[in-house]
Amino acid sequence: MKLNLKTIYFLLLIGLFTQACQVKWITDYDSKMVNEIVEVAQDVDSYYAKLLSLTDDNGEIQFTEEYPRKSFEAFYQDIDSDLYGIMLKNQSKSLNTFSTEISKSILQDYWRKYKGDLNSKETILQIHRNNFTKNFEALLKAEKAKNETN
């Protein structure tokens, strides 16, 4: 098979073009987002750990002077703002559907749904704490996977 000069140039041009043009299917990895997710996950876990430490033998929350109900309400609002910020940052990035859906679910399907946890029993608090752990792990895995694919 004889290759002429035009064919060689054409093949070189195709090779250069395919190397220069990459199709992206997901957004870039964001180490700041990973740190923020970890910080908020720790805050949520701390919130539940403190609530669980206040339960009595019947599994009821007994607020104290050191940990009054109002302090948990303020802590809740701070975490709500942080979760909303994570969701907005994920929404603002193109090609970030999976992380956006997980962060939206954490905020709307869990955090805001569980707002009444200040009246919950110990077993419910444990279940909710475990649900958050699993969802934050999924969000972290989604973010870290971007580092492996980019």
Short mmCIF file of C-alpha atoms in Angstrom, two decimals:
data_model
loop_
_atom_site.label_atom_id
_atom_site.label_comp_id
_atom_site.label_asym_id
_atom_site.label_seq_id
_atom_site.Cartn_x
_atom_site.Cartn_y
_atom_site.Cartn_z
CA MET A 1 0.00 0.00 0.00
CA LYS A 2 1.43 3.27 -1.07
CA LEU A 3 0.75 6.35 1.07
CA ASN A 4 0.97 9.67 -0.64
CA LEU A 5 1.92 12.92 1.08
CA LYS A 6 -1.70 14.11 1.36
CA THR A 7 -2.71 10.93 3.19
CA ILE A 8 0.17 11.25 5.62
CA TYR A 9 -0.69 14.90 6.37
CA PHE A 10 -4.33 13.98 6.78
CA LEU A 11 -3.50 11.18 9.25
CA LEU A 12 -1.18 13.48 11.20
CA LEU A 13 -3.86 16.16 11.32
CA ILE A 14 -6.44 13.65 12.61
CA GLY A 15 -3.98 12.42 15.24
CA LEU A 16 -3.25 15.95 16.45
CA PHE A 17 -6.93 16.85 16.49
CA THR A 18 -7.93 13.82 18.56
CA GLN A 19 -5.16 14.53 21.07
CA ALA A 20 -6.12 18.19 21.41
CA CYS A 21 -9.86 17.67 21.80
CA GLN A 22 -10.97 15.87 24.91
CA VAL A 23 -14.59 15.34 25.77
CA LYS A 24 -15.36 15.96 29.43
CA TRP A 25 -18.20 14.06 31.05
CA ILE A 26 -17.78 15.37 34.60
CA THR A 27 -16.56 18.53 36.26
CA ASP A 28 -13.04 18.91 37.64
CA TYR A 29 -12.01 17.66 41.07
CA ASP A 30 -12.28 20.32 43.77
CA SER A 31 -10.12 19.75 46.87
CA LYS A 32 -11.73 22.76 48.59
CA MET A 33 -15.12 21.10 48.17
CA VAL A 34 -13.77 17.87 49.69
CA ASN A 35 -12.56 19.83 52.72
CA GLU A 36 -15.88 21.63 53.05
CA ILE A 37 -17.82 18.36 52.83
CA VAL A 38 -15.64 16.84 55.55
CA GLU A 39 -16.10 19.89 57.81
CA VAL A 40 -19.88 19.89 57.46
CA ALA A 41 -20.06 16.12 57.90
CA GLN A 42 -18.11 16.51 61.14
CA ASP A 43 -20.50 19.25 62.29
CA VAL A 44 -23.53 17.06 61.56
CA ASP A 45 -21.94 14.14 63.40
CA SER A 46 -21.09 16.40 66.34
CA TYR A 47 -24.69 17.66 66.41
CA TYR A 48 -26.00 14.10 66.69
CA ALA A 49 -23.28 13.00 69.12
CA LYS A 50 -24.20 15.86 71.47
CA LEU A 51 -27.91 15.08 71.18
CA LEU A 52 -27.25 11.41 71.89
CA SER A 53 -25.14 12.28 74.92
CA LEU A 54 -28.17 14.04 76.40
CA THR A 55 -30.52 11.06 76.20
CA ASP A 56 -31.74 9.48 79.42
CA ASP A 57 -32.48 5.82 80.19
CA ASN A 58 -35.76 6.09 78.28
CA GLY A 59 -34.01 7.44 75.19
CA GLU A 60 -35.49 10.94 75.68
CA ILE A 61 -33.34 14.03 75.14
CA GLN A 62 -32.81 15.93 78.38
CA PHE A 63 -31.46 19.40 77.63
CA THR A 64 -29.17 20.94 80.24
CA GLU A 65 -27.87 24.38 81.13
CA GLU A 66 -24.64 23.52 79.33
CA TYR A 67 -26.55 22.31 76.25
CA PRO A 68 -29.90 24.13 76.14
CA ARG A 69 -32.42 23.50 73.38
CA LYS A 70 -31.72 26.96 71.88
CA SER A 71 -28.06 26.12 71.31
CA PHE A 72 -29.10 23.13 69.19
CA GLU A 73 -31.52 25.27 67.22
CA ALA A 74 -28.69 27.72 66.44
CA PHE A 75 -26.31 24.86 65.59
CA TYR A 76 -29.01 23.45 63.29
CA GLN A 77 -29.31 26.78 61.42
CA ASP A 78 -25.53 27.04 60.96
CA ILE A 79 -25.36 23.53 59.51
CA ASP A 80 -28.40 24.22 57.30
CA SER A 81 -26.57 27.23 55.81
CA ASP A 82 -23.42 25.17 55.22
CA LEU A 83 -25.37 22.36 53.53
CA TYR A 84 -27.18 24.90 51.34
CA GLY A 85 -23.82 26.38 50.35
CA ILE A 86 -22.47 22.98 49.32
CA MET A 87 -25.60 22.32 47.24
CA LEU A 88 -25.35 25.72 45.51
CA LYS A 89 -21.65 25.24 44.73
CA ASN A 90 -22.38 21.83 43.25
CA GLN A 91 -25.25 23.25 41.18
CA SER A 92 -23.06 26.04 39.83
CA LYS A 93 -20.64 23.58 38.22
CA SER A 94 -21.48 22.15 34.85
CA LEU A 95 -21.32 18.36 34.44
CA ASN A 96 -21.85 17.87 38.18
CA THR A 97 -25.26 16.20 38.30
CA PHE A 98 -24.42 13.33 40.65
CA SER A 99 -22.80 15.50 43.35
CA THR A 100 -25.60 18.03 43.02
CA GLU A 101 -28.25 15.36 43.53
CA ILE A 102 -26.51 13.90 46.59
CA SER A 103 -25.98 17.30 48.23
CA LYS A 104 -29.58 18.29 47.45
CA SER A 105 -30.80 15.02 48.99
CA ILE A 106 -28.71 15.54 52.14
CA LEU A 107 -30.18 19.03 52.59
CA GLN A 108 -33.80 18.48 51.60
CA ASP A 109 -34.54 14.79 52.11
CA TYR A 110 -32.61 14.39 55.35
CA TRP A 111 -31.47 17.55 57.14
CA ARG A 112 -34.64 19.60 56.73
CA LYS A 113 -36.86 16.55 57.08
CA TYR A 114 -35.16 15.64 60.38
CA LYS A 115 -35.48 19.16 61.80
CA GLY A 116 -37.76 17.80 64.51
CA ASP A 117 -35.01 15.54 65.86
CA LEU A 118 -34.87 17.67 69.00
CA ASN A 119 -37.99 15.73 70.02
CA SER A 120 -36.78 12.32 68.84
CA LYS A 121 -35.80 9.24 70.78
CA GLU A 122 -32.29 7.80 70.89
CA THR A 123 -32.90 5.04 68.31
CA ILE A 124 -34.21 7.55 65.75
CA LEU A 125 -31.23 9.81 66.38
CA GLN A 126 -28.88 6.85 65.76
CA ILE A 127 -30.65 5.99 62.50
CA HIS A 128 -30.52 9.58 61.29
CA ARG A 129 -26.86 9.91 62.23
CA ASN A 130 -26.07 6.76 60.25
CA ASN A 131 -28.05 8.04 57.24
CA PHE A 132 -26.00 11.23 57.20
CA THR A 133 -22.75 9.28 57.46
CA LYS A 134 -23.69 7.17 54.42
CA ASN A 135 -24.76 10.18 52.38
CA PHE A 136 -21.65 12.20 53.18
CA GLU A 137 -19.51 9.18 52.26
CA ALA A 138 -21.31 8.98 48.91
CA LEU A 139 -20.78 12.71 48.32
CA LEU A 140 -17.08 12.39 49.12
CA LYS A 141 -16.71 9.36 46.84
CA ALA A 142 -18.40 11.27 44.01
CA GLU A 143 -16.01 14.19 44.46
CA LYS A 144 -12.90 12.01 44.79
CA ALA A 145 -13.87 10.00 41.69
CA LYS A 146 -13.48 13.19 39.65
CA ASN A 147 -9.81 13.23 40.62
CA GLU A 148 -9.36 9.72 39.21
CA THR A 149 -11.09 10.42 35.91
CA ASN A 150 -9.63 13.83 35.03
#
